[in-house]
XYZ file of C-alpha atoms in Angstrom:
722
model
C 80.094 19.890 72.594
C 78.793 23.024 74.277
C 80.941 24.974 76.664
C 79.882 27.654 79.094
C 81.963 30.726 79.718
C 81.668 34.143 81.320
C 81.915 35.993 78.010
C 79.615 34.479 75.407
C 80.670 36.779 72.552
C 84.321 35.992 73.056
C 83.596 32.280 73.163
C 81.640 32.436 69.903
C 84.688 33.872 68.181
C 86.927 31.293 69.748
C 84.730 28.391 68.649
C 84.937 29.258 64.947
C 87.952 26.939 64.833
C 88.115 23.389 66.082
C 90.413 23.080 69.074
C 92.569 19.990 68.914
C 94.571 18.636 71.832
C 98.094 19.985 71.854
C 100.550 17.356 70.592
C 103.425 16.266 72.775
C 106.348 18.666 72.441
C 109.941 17.559 72.322
C 111.725 18.933 75.432
C 114.105 21.767 74.745
C 116.963 19.944 76.474
C 117.236 17.629 73.442
C 118.316 20.627 71.409
C 121.286 21.250 73.703
C 122.155 17.565 73.938
C 122.263 17.163 70.168
C 125.768 17.010 68.823
C 126.598 19.698 66.234
C 126.940 18.539 62.668
C 129.884 20.245 60.969
C 129.259 21.669 57.529
C 131.954 21.239 54.927
C 132.903 24.655 53.612
C 135.531 25.545 51.030
C 138.924 25.838 52.672
C 140.360 29.323 52.887
C 144.011 30.013 53.576
C 144.669 30.924 57.215
C 140.903 30.979 57.918
C 139.823 27.778 59.760
C 136.025 27.568 60.016
C 133.993 25.844 62.722
C 130.318 25.903 61.757
C 127.431 24.395 63.735
C 123.772 24.381 62.956
C 121.199 25.362 65.600
C 118.029 23.506 64.820
C 114.985 22.114 66.582
C 114.643 18.368 67.155
C 111.540 16.966 65.486
C 109.651 13.772 66.223
C 109.507 11.418 63.261
C 110.198 13.018 59.899
C 111.171 16.659 59.585
C 108.307 18.746 58.162
C 108.725 20.714 54.967
C 108.402 23.997 56.847
C 111.412 23.959 59.144
C 109.977 26.704 61.377
C 106.520 25.185 61.823
C 107.094 23.911 65.352
C 108.609 27.222 66.412
C 105.447 29.054 65.402
C 103.638 27.375 68.294
C 105.868 29.275 70.709
C 105.110 32.717 72.085
C 107.901 35.033 70.929
C 105.918 38.238 71.400
C 106.817 38.986 75.006
C 110.483 39.817 74.483
C 110.872 41.420 77.898
C 110.891 37.928 79.368
C 114.555 37.687 78.344
C 116.748 39.596 80.836
C 118.970 42.032 79.011
C 120.376 45.437 79.937
C 119.978 47.440 76.757
C 122.706 49.789 75.630
C 122.382 53.427 76.491
C 123.319 56.013 73.861
C 126.698 56.463 75.555
C 127.468 52.740 75.659
C 126.363 52.391 72.032
C 128.800 55.137 71.015
C 131.632 53.402 72.881
C 130.727 50.041 71.351
C 130.855 51.517 67.847
C 134.287 53.009 68.583
C 133.166 56.579 68.133
C 135.759 59.169 69.105
C 135.972 60.479 72.632
C 137.042 64.093 73.166
C 139.565 65.069 75.813
C 136.937 66.983 77.767
C 135.041 63.801 78.524
C 137.621 62.358 80.921
C 138.279 62.068 84.629
C 141.743 62.201 86.153
C 142.288 59.866 89.072
C 144.171 61.124 92.147
C 147.799 60.262 92.753
C 146.855 57.495 95.175
C 144.805 55.591 92.638
C 147.165 52.606 92.808
C 146.122 52.121 96.414
C 142.465 52.044 95.306
C 143.182 49.327 92.790
C 145.252 47.391 95.299
C 142.523 47.474 97.938
C 139.845 46.465 95.431
C 141.749 43.681 93.687
C 142.911 42.288 97.018
C 139.249 41.643 97.874
C 139.175 43.784 101.022
C 136.465 46.161 99.787
C 134.697 44.495 96.899
C 131.397 46.192 96.055
C 128.124 44.284 95.977
C 127.861 42.169 92.856
C 131.613 42.013 92.158
C 132.613 38.430 92.876
C 136.152 38.492 91.469
C 138.886 41.047 91.087
C 138.681 40.857 87.290
C 135.239 42.464 87.102
C 135.364 44.745 90.145
C 135.982 47.994 88.262
C 133.537 47.038 85.525
C 130.840 46.481 88.174
C 131.535 49.843 89.809
C 131.552 51.710 86.504
C 128.355 49.978 85.361
C 126.579 51.076 88.561
C 127.665 54.660 87.914
C 126.637 54.367 84.268
C 123.164 53.026 85.079
C 122.657 55.958 87.432
C 123.985 58.742 85.201
C 123.494 57.410 81.653
C 127.203 57.827 80.857
C 129.690 55.076 80.045
C 133.138 54.823 81.680
C 135.794 52.769 79.964
C 138.331 50.685 81.858
C 141.934 51.953 82.046
C 144.238 50.234 79.588
C 147.060 49.742 82.088
C 147.873 50.375 85.719
C 149.844 53.498 84.944
C 146.856 55.175 83.274
C 145.286 57.904 85.395
C 142.733 59.036 82.831
C 139.267 57.464 82.632
C 137.500 58.141 79.330
C 133.778 58.852 79.571
C 131.150 58.712 76.811
C 127.847 60.560 76.993
C 126.198 63.957 76.865
C 127.750 66.874 78.758
C 125.287 66.645 81.634
C 125.758 62.870 81.906
C 129.532 63.193 81.976
C 129.319 65.858 84.682
C 127.200 63.600 86.866
C 129.514 60.653 86.201
C 132.516 62.709 87.340
C 130.719 63.571 90.573
C 129.967 59.901 91.206
C 133.584 58.951 90.484
C 134.833 61.612 92.895
C 132.471 60.345 95.585
C 133.603 56.764 95.011
C 137.280 57.697 95.249
C 136.628 59.715 98.394
C 134.788 56.778 99.954
C 137.632 54.395 99.144
C 140.151 56.802 100.687
C 138.043 57.140 103.816
C 137.240 53.461 104.271
C 140.736 52.154 103.588
C 142.804 54.933 105.196
C 143.846 52.894 108.233
C 144.549 49.843 106.126
C 146.726 51.795 103.723
C 148.975 52.930 106.553
C 149.867 49.315 107.210
C 150.311 48.370 103.545
C 153.817 48.671 102.140
C 154.456 50.091 98.699
C 153.828 47.889 95.698
C 156.545 45.365 95.106
C 157.746 44.988 91.568
C 156.250 41.485 91.458
C 152.848 42.680 92.652
C 152.909 45.624 90.296
C 153.685 43.313 87.391
C 150.760 41.077 88.357
C 148.400 44.055 88.439
C 149.710 45.275 85.100
C 148.986 41.874 83.571
C 145.504 41.807 85.111
C 144.686 45.226 83.738
C 146.005 44.443 80.281
C 144.119 41.145 80.100
C 140.876 42.658 81.380
C 141.124 45.580 78.934
C 141.702 43.158 76.072
C 138.742 41.003 77.104
C 136.416 43.991 77.496
C 137.495 45.208 74.073
C 135.629 42.280 72.498
C 132.358 43.902 73.603
C 132.987 46.518 70.913
C 132.720 46.211 67.153
C 135.920 45.127 65.398
C 138.109 47.938 64.196
C 137.842 48.954 60.579
C 139.716 46.427 58.453
C 140.509 44.113 61.393
C 140.523 40.451 60.292
C 140.763 37.613 62.769
C 142.099 34.224 61.606
C 139.417 31.968 63.181
C 135.732 32.239 62.279
C 132.707 30.178 63.301
C 129.014 30.370 62.396
C 125.882 29.494 64.309
C 122.878 29.228 61.993
C 119.800 30.894 63.499
C 116.789 28.582 62.945
C 114.022 31.189 63.438
C 113.719 32.866 60.057
C 110.900 35.227 61.116
C 112.320 36.170 64.532
C 115.325 38.460 64.804
C 117.709 37.661 67.683
C 118.016 41.401 68.378
C 114.456 41.221 69.699
C 115.754 39.198 72.632
C 119.456 39.995 72.889
C 119.434 43.759 72.261
C 120.180 45.851 69.181
C 123.924 45.326 69.619
C 123.519 41.787 71.019
C 124.573 43.281 74.340
C 123.167 40.272 76.209
C 126.078 38.270 74.743
C 128.762 40.486 76.280
C 129.672 37.835 78.833
C 130.196 35.312 76.014
C 132.351 37.816 74.139
C 134.496 38.632 77.152
C 135.003 35.106 78.486
C 135.529 33.539 75.039
C 137.534 36.477 73.626
C 135.417 36.591 70.484
C 133.666 39.188 68.401
C 130.037 38.150 67.856
C 127.772 39.686 65.211
C 124.598 38.631 63.429
C 124.503 38.467 59.642
C 120.912 39.104 58.637
C 121.432 38.109 55.021
C 122.409 34.552 55.967
C 120.471 34.404 59.297
C 123.525 33.346 61.259
C 125.836 34.444 64.043
C 129.413 35.144 63.083
C 132.046 34.450 65.743
C 135.588 35.744 65.197
C 138.591 35.026 67.401
C 142.382 35.094 67.285
C 142.592 31.410 68.202
C 140.528 28.495 66.973
C 140.233 27.163 70.539
C 138.058 30.147 71.507
C 135.390 29.531 68.843
C 133.720 26.212 69.890
C 132.971 27.367 73.485
C 131.312 30.504 72.127
C 129.232 28.483 69.657
C 128.177 26.100 72.439
C 127.003 29.018 74.582
C 125.039 30.423 71.623
C 123.269 27.083 71.389
C 122.342 27.214 75.081
C 121.167 30.821 74.622
C 118.803 29.661 71.881
C 117.495 26.974 74.253
C 116.830 29.626 76.909
C 114.926 31.796 74.413
C 112.771 28.796 73.487
C 112.257 27.921 77.172
C 110.996 31.442 77.879
C 108.661 31.254 74.887
C 107.047 27.872 75.580
C 103.355 28.359 76.470
C 102.337 27.589 80.032
C 101.327 23.978 80.580
C 98.098 23.785 82.598
C 96.626 20.336 83.196
C 93.711 18.980 85.233
C 93.258 15.506 86.690
C 90.679 14.009 89.030
C 91.611 12.273 92.272
C 90.255 8.681 92.267
C 87.050 8.310 94.238
C 86.378 5.707 96.878
C 84.011 2.914 95.789
C 81.355 4.125 98.275
C 81.187 7.722 96.903
C 78.388 8.940 94.599
C 79.328 8.836 90.938
C 77.539 11.913 89.571
C 78.828 15.511 89.390
C 76.652 18.616 89.566
C 77.856 22.092 88.571
C 76.833 24.487 91.335
C 77.066 28.215 90.650
C 78.433 30.337 93.472
C 79.775 33.870 93.833
C 83.278 34.695 94.963
C 83.201 37.773 97.198
C 86.118 39.469 95.471
C 88.556 38.296 92.849
C 91.133 40.687 94.271
C 91.344 43.021 97.266
C 91.915 45.797 94.720
C 88.565 45.196 93.000
C 86.245 48.222 93.397
C 83.197 47.676 95.573
C 80.994 48.890 92.729
C 82.003 45.907 90.589
C 79.673 42.928 91.173
C 81.080 39.555 92.246
C 81.987 37.204 89.400
C 80.233 33.853 89.431
C 82.240 30.650 89.541
C 81.064 27.066 89.222
C 82.024 24.418 91.749
C 81.819 20.693 90.871
C 80.063 18.719 93.635
C 79.350 15.014 94.000
C 75.649 14.170 94.074
C 73.416 11.174 93.608
C 72.671 7.960 95.458
C 75.271 5.622 96.845
C 76.433 3.067 94.280
C 75.162 -0.485 94.395
C 77.485 -3.405 95.282
C 78.357 -4.148 91.661
C 79.414 -0.543 91.039
C 81.478 -0.536 94.219
C 83.235 -3.692 93.130
C 83.924 -2.181 89.709
C 85.418 1.004 91.206
C 87.534 -1.026 93.601
C 89.227 -2.478 90.526
C 89.416 0.833 88.611
C 90.758 3.017 91.425
C 94.403 1.748 91.374
C 94.593 2.081 87.582
C 93.075 5.569 87.781
C 95.712 6.669 90.292
C 98.525 5.092 88.258
C 97.428 6.918 85.093
C 97.376 10.239 86.962
C 100.880 9.607 88.295
C 102.230 8.739 84.833
C 100.651 11.852 83.351
C 102.082 14.079 86.097
C 105.505 12.455 85.775
C 105.683 13.224 82.063
C 104.654 16.885 82.277
C 106.977 17.503 85.247
C 109.878 15.912 83.364
C 109.279 18.115 80.298
C 109.065 21.242 82.437
C 112.191 20.453 84.454
C 114.113 19.738 81.252
C 113.241 23.188 79.931
C 113.861 25.038 83.188
C 117.486 23.931 83.433
C 118.158 26.678 80.852
C 116.239 29.386 82.696
C 118.328 32.148 84.312
C 116.229 33.612 87.077
C 114.186 32.862 90.143
C 112.311 29.522 90.038
C 109.958 28.389 92.765
C 107.958 25.175 93.153
C 104.977 24.966 95.512
C 101.842 22.936 96.147
C 98.855 25.196 96.868
C 95.634 23.906 98.409
C 92.150 25.281 97.913
C 88.843 24.749 96.127
C 88.444 24.210 92.390
C 86.262 26.724 90.524
C 85.408 26.203 86.850
C 84.957 29.053 84.389
C 84.689 27.098 81.097
C 83.268 23.588 81.266
C 81.117 21.070 79.411
C 77.386 21.557 79.782
C 75.381 18.318 80.053
C 73.246 17.862 76.948
C 70.181 16.244 78.574
C 70.607 15.725 82.289
C 71.669 18.332 84.814
C 74.448 16.035 86.037
C 77.617 14.576 84.569
C 78.852 11.110 85.262
C 82.217 10.902 86.975
C 83.691 9.321 83.840
C 82.445 12.213 81.661
C 83.766 14.751 84.180
C 87.218 13.114 84.184
C 87.210 13.180 80.380
C 85.955 16.791 80.257
C 88.743 18.241 82.423
C 91.310 16.768 80.036
C 89.897 18.786 77.132
C 91.907 21.872 76.077
C 88.763 24.058 76.261
C 88.299 23.460 79.992
C 89.349 26.398 82.171
C 89.389 26.825 85.911
C 91.515 27.920 88.815
C 92.229 27.209 92.447
C 90.611 29.479 95.031
C 93.271 29.088 97.662
C 92.554 31.990 100.010
C 90.322 31.777 103.078
C 89.117 35.307 103.669
C 87.427 34.904 107.057
C 89.501 35.368 110.197
C 87.632 32.697 112.143
C 88.123 30.256 109.257
C 91.852 30.800 109.383
C 91.932 30.200 113.114
C 90.008 26.948 112.719
C 92.380 25.899 109.964
C 95.372 26.385 112.229
C 93.557 24.578 115.059
C 92.972 21.546 112.806
C 96.727 21.293 112.244
C 97.505 21.711 115.937
C 95.153 18.818 116.773
C 96.857 16.494 114.278
C 99.751 15.652 116.588
C 99.818 12.106 115.213
C 100.582 13.460 111.725
C 102.698 16.600 112.203
C 105.570 17.823 114.311
C 107.214 21.284 114.466
C 109.782 21.964 111.774
C 112.318 23.252 114.317
C 113.627 20.609 116.685
C 113.653 22.884 119.763
C 109.920 23.597 119.526
C 108.022 21.323 121.920
C 104.450 21.387 120.565
C 102.504 22.445 117.492
C 100.864 25.283 119.459
C 104.290 26.708 120.324
C 105.516 27.055 116.733
C 107.087 30.489 116.437
C 105.889 32.337 113.332
C 108.248 33.562 110.636
C 107.680 36.968 109.063
C 108.219 38.152 105.518
C 106.843 40.802 103.193
C 106.406 41.392 99.466
C 106.164 44.758 97.738
C 105.204 45.839 94.252
C 107.090 49.081 93.602
C 107.364 51.732 90.943
C 110.985 52.743 90.399
C 111.800 56.024 88.607
C 112.770 55.625 84.929
C 111.490 52.038 84.880
C 108.117 51.484 83.160
C 107.595 48.004 84.656
C 106.804 47.259 88.307
C 109.570 45.875 90.490
C 108.953 43.132 93.065
C 110.773 43.008 96.384
C 110.645 40.013 98.744
C 112.205 40.428 102.198
C 112.584 38.040 105.131
C 112.750 39.265 108.724
C 114.802 37.550 111.436
C 114.740 38.033 115.176
C 117.780 39.713 116.727
C 119.181 39.467 120.253
C 117.541 42.730 121.292
C 114.109 41.193 120.653
C 113.241 43.111 117.514
C 113.337 42.096 113.866
C 115.582 43.138 111.000
C 115.838 42.349 107.304
C 118.024 39.287 106.778
C 117.240 38.393 103.191
C 115.938 40.262 100.192
C 115.410 39.557 96.509
C 114.600 41.924 93.664
C 112.699 40.534 90.690
C 110.953 42.009 87.712
C 107.262 41.458 87.048
C 106.555 39.570 83.819
C 102.773 39.504 84.037
C 100.422 41.174 86.496
C 97.383 39.098 87.348
C 94.483 40.696 89.198
C 92.075 37.829 88.504
C 93.006 35.591 91.397
C 91.536 35.747 94.852
C 94.914 34.843 96.347
C 96.679 37.555 98.317
C 100.075 36.772 96.756
C 101.635 39.055 94.189
C 101.354 36.713 91.198
C 103.622 38.566 88.815
C 105.594 35.617 87.534
C 105.161 33.242 84.668
C 103.774 29.764 85.402
C 105.439 27.156 83.150
C 103.520 24.357 84.886
C 100.277 24.212 86.839
C 99.099 20.656 87.528
C 95.714 20.757 89.272
C 94.206 17.723 90.997
C 90.478 17.898 91.830
C 89.313 15.883 94.832
C 85.527 15.724 94.447
C 85.089 13.496 97.456
C 86.570 16.019 99.917
C 85.624 19.140 97.912
C 89.243 20.247 97.819
C 91.908 20.657 95.170
C 95.635 21.168 95.046
C 97.901 22.658 92.441
C 101.543 21.734 91.910
C 102.914 24.944 90.484
C 106.285 26.088 89.157
C 106.702 29.846 88.722
C 109.551 31.880 87.234
C 110.621 35.497 87.619
C 113.435 37.563 86.150
C 115.964 38.558 88.785
C 117.527 42.017 88.800
C 121.299 42.258 88.689
C 123.028 43.873 91.645
C 124.479 46.531 89.362
C 120.888 47.596 88.560
C 119.862 47.995 92.220
C 119.815 51.750 92.732
C 120.599 53.653 95.904
C 116.891 54.428 96.267
C 116.089 50.713 96.267
C 118.807 50.062 98.844
C 117.488 52.844 101.102
C 113.966 51.444 100.861
C 115.138 48.062 102.184
C 117.368 49.560 104.868
C 114.496 51.560 106.393
C 111.920 48.751 106.592
C 110.829 48.044 110.175
C 108.650 45.170 111.392
C 106.313 45.741 114.344
C 104.079 43.249 116.172
C 100.905 44.787 117.592
C 98.268 42.827 119.500
C 94.666 43.563 118.425
C 92.643 45.718 120.851
C 90.816 43.630 123.450
C 92.677 40.418 122.571
C 93.843 38.099 125.335
C 97.425 37.019 125.900
C 97.036 33.864 123.817
C 95.939 35.833 120.740
C 98.793 36.181 118.206
C 99.930 39.671 117.312
C 99.428 41.245 113.913
C 102.523 42.111 111.880
C 102.994 45.567 110.386
C 105.847 46.791 108.207
C 106.731 50.471 108.551
C 107.957 52.211 105.419
C 110.676 54.664 106.341
C 111.711 55.713 102.828
C 109.227 57.604 100.669
C 111.329 57.808 97.489
C 109.589 54.802 95.886
C 105.856 54.429 95.349
C 104.404 51.178 96.709
C 101.468 49.802 94.739
C 100.790 46.775 96.910
C 102.209 45.370 100.120
C 101.690 41.858 101.495
C 102.893 40.997 105.009
C 103.075 37.250 105.667
C 103.036 35.395 108.973
C 104.079 31.785 108.363
C 103.951 28.714 110.619
C 105.701 25.625 109.323
C 104.922 21.969 110.025
C 106.545 18.680 109.035
C 104.773 15.395 108.445
C 106.160 12.686 110.684
C 108.629 10.720 108.592
C 108.011 12.980 105.574
C 110.205 15.081 103.292
C 108.006 18.132 102.787
C 107.284 21.306 104.729
C 103.658 22.383 105.124
C 103.076 26.044 105.892
C 100.030 28.015 106.968
C 100.410 31.612 105.841
C 98.417 34.550 107.103
C 98.544 37.252 104.415
C 97.747 40.899 105.114
C 97.456 42.721 101.816
C 97.334 46.499 101.561
C 96.946 48.555 98.409
C 98.901 51.817 98.330
C 100.049 51.493 101.959
C 101.126 54.465 104.043
C 103.486 52.388 106.174
C 101.642 53.099 109.432
C 99.294 51.141 111.678
C 96.359 53.114 110.252
C 96.411 50.888 107.166
C 93.573 48.369 107.071
C 94.839 45.282 105.257
C 92.696 42.548 103.738
C 93.499 39.369 105.662
C 93.443 35.901 104.155
C 94.897 32.471 104.952
C 96.632 29.997 102.668
C 98.141 26.528 102.920
C 101.056 25.404 100.775
C 103.710 22.717 100.736
C 107.270 22.627 99.459
C 110.544 20.739 99.704
C 113.873 22.174 100.794
C 115.420 20.155 98.002
C 113.438 22.122 95.424
C 114.897 25.314 96.848
C 118.393 23.833 96.617
C 117.934 22.607 93.046
C 116.676 25.946 91.742
C 118.889 28.075 93.985
C 121.747 28.380 91.481
C 119.592 29.439 88.503
C 119.604 33.225 89.228
C 123.419 33.315 89.169
C 123.822 31.473 85.852
C 125.717 33.263 83.120
C 124.181 33.580 79.703
C 124.755 30.508 77.575
C 125.064 28.156 80.550
C 122.586 25.770 82.135
C 121.958 24.425 85.621
C 124.233 21.665 86.873
C 121.301 19.572 88.116
C 119.744 16.803 86.069
C 116.026 16.917 85.133
C 115.159 13.661 86.910
C 111.666 13.259 88.381
C 112.795 10.526 90.789
C 115.534 12.785 92.112
C 113.287 15.879 92.234
C 110.690 14.008 94.326
C 113.009 12.313 96.813
C 111.691 8.993 98.168
C 111.097 8.546 101.869
C 113.771 6.815 103.949
C 113.361 3.085 103.535
C 111.291 3.369 100.342
C 112.411 1.679 97.154
C 114.091 3.816 94.454
C 111.634 5.434 92.071
C 108.854 5.788 94.648
C 109.474 9.503 95.245
C 106.516 10.724 93.190
C 104.056 8.326 94.839
C 105.437 9.271 98.291
C 104.961 12.925 97.402
C 101.345 12.379 96.336
C 100.652 10.450 99.539
C 101.917 13.376 101.650
C 99.797 15.815 99.634
C 96.709 13.692 100.298
C 97.399 13.682 104.035
C 97.544 17.494 104.104
C 94.393 17.708 101.970
C 92.529 15.468 104.436
C 93.507 17.708 107.347
C 92.319 20.792 105.462
C 89.044 19.078 104.520
C 88.387 18.153 108.137
C 87.221 21.687 108.879
C 83.496 22.414 108.754
C 82.160 23.856 105.468
C 79.079 25.589 104.272
C 77.046 24.546 101.241
C 79.305 26.290 98.726
C 82.476 24.627 99.950
C 84.343 27.952 99.933
C 83.590 29.608 103.190
C 83.094 28.473 106.690
C 85.727 26.380 108.335
């Protein structure tokens, strides 16, 4: 079989080995569901052991090489696992290195009032959800800014805070502590006047809280020399060639939450390739071992290769049954592409040939239902596997359906004829060598206007998402923006997504924001979105009859903890301003263009995308369809002099997907989402439909939207003119 590609030399190297279809992989969730098998170890006096084995679940017999299945995973990109690595100061504290008396800060006499106001919940800082971690959150924010480490006070009566770090770091940490204390005194001055002195009961409660929190935080450190705990458990690490420190940090600092909540010391014994868990009580060991098992599942989930599949939408019996590969040129793969670089050719599959005869039409009338059923079964299985894995993922997860045109980059070349039969095309796109992507951006302004007009005319299919909106033409747009930023002392780009909401004064202000970290940076897509996330699943359906395609896509991004959001990042968000400016010479019915003014210059913006979104609902449907106008600017100045590249996109989503994945960013390490990976529950059936019809109802709604998009006028290439 010959395949065409853009880079012939690269393909020659790649074809030296036969490419076999990837076998079905056992979902990672089976690993967590598997009950641990205790190992009988020799009894030791006063040393009860609880040992579990972390292993992969194999289909059929277990191969001789236990790690063979793991070698199919991608463990190279360790930065996919979110971990705050130890600074030199924190490492010294963790190893119980001595702290000199000079590296300390003495709290003022009114420090009890500070603790009282914080632990009472009246002035909790951002990111501190409970009184038990409030001081730790504050000290971590100061430590991330200065590089020093501040230990918690042992008891309420302690007025000395010990600080680890270099002299300059300690000096800066003391300044930050003084500013924090001063702020607390200023903010809570009026409240303190009304508060009586501590009662003995309240003071005893605070003393117990401080003692318990200090004891818990002490498990983040290495055990003291000669310290022996009576209860020990082991978790056998199944990846012999992969060190857990590559993911969890040199001191396994990612497991600090497990150590603190389970009151265990956790270390890794390289000689035996196992985790050692030590605790004062046997009841603390099994929960820690269970969370280590879930942590292993998350590492595997983040290392599973992306699953990209292609299927063909069943054709009507009257459609031609031959496919021709037509070469076309995409104007630009990215707005950032230099003008000197020539356009890259892409190949579009188009239906050609005469109309089928009556016998062929009768045959396809019989085959079409089976074809659609096979596609649905295939999609159901890959979605189920992906959802099962993603329940372990701690971070931002988003599911969307994107519409566009299918462009092939690697495909089967017909041996004799210039055309492929539809059957051969459907078989070809299932091959692992086949490569392509969705061109989902419309880059002409008039095309975008016609696209919106086609939705406004479909009053029999759509209604406004908001109940108070009377007509489709009156849908009020929603505004949002995405930024790719460079933050000082951070080598990787940071992504910021903000939502703007209208206020009573008539302007707009930031109502929602989310910081995420870029995992991969793709500049090979014509879409105007900032595609800096990983794509565990991309299921592409090619509709040859309407020359459209849609992609059900699940993307993941690492969220940034609130303690890692610096003051510079907060100032950047606070000074964002949205302005609506009507184009020169436009009439009153012409919508205004959105501009975001950058008021803070402390962070360098690589790319900015301002989005104007109008949302529609199918009548009687469960899914939201949105038309998004994207204005992308590279290295923006934050003024109206910027000339963005405008494009239009259509996507579809469910509010239920947002609800299901909404709790994943707040998961603690070693825990999984509370939702069940059920396809029938993920694709909710329509009211009145029978149970289990959710996936077919979803596909029917996608086809309706695709028909509306295809109703616009096209040119010969199928990409441009609406």
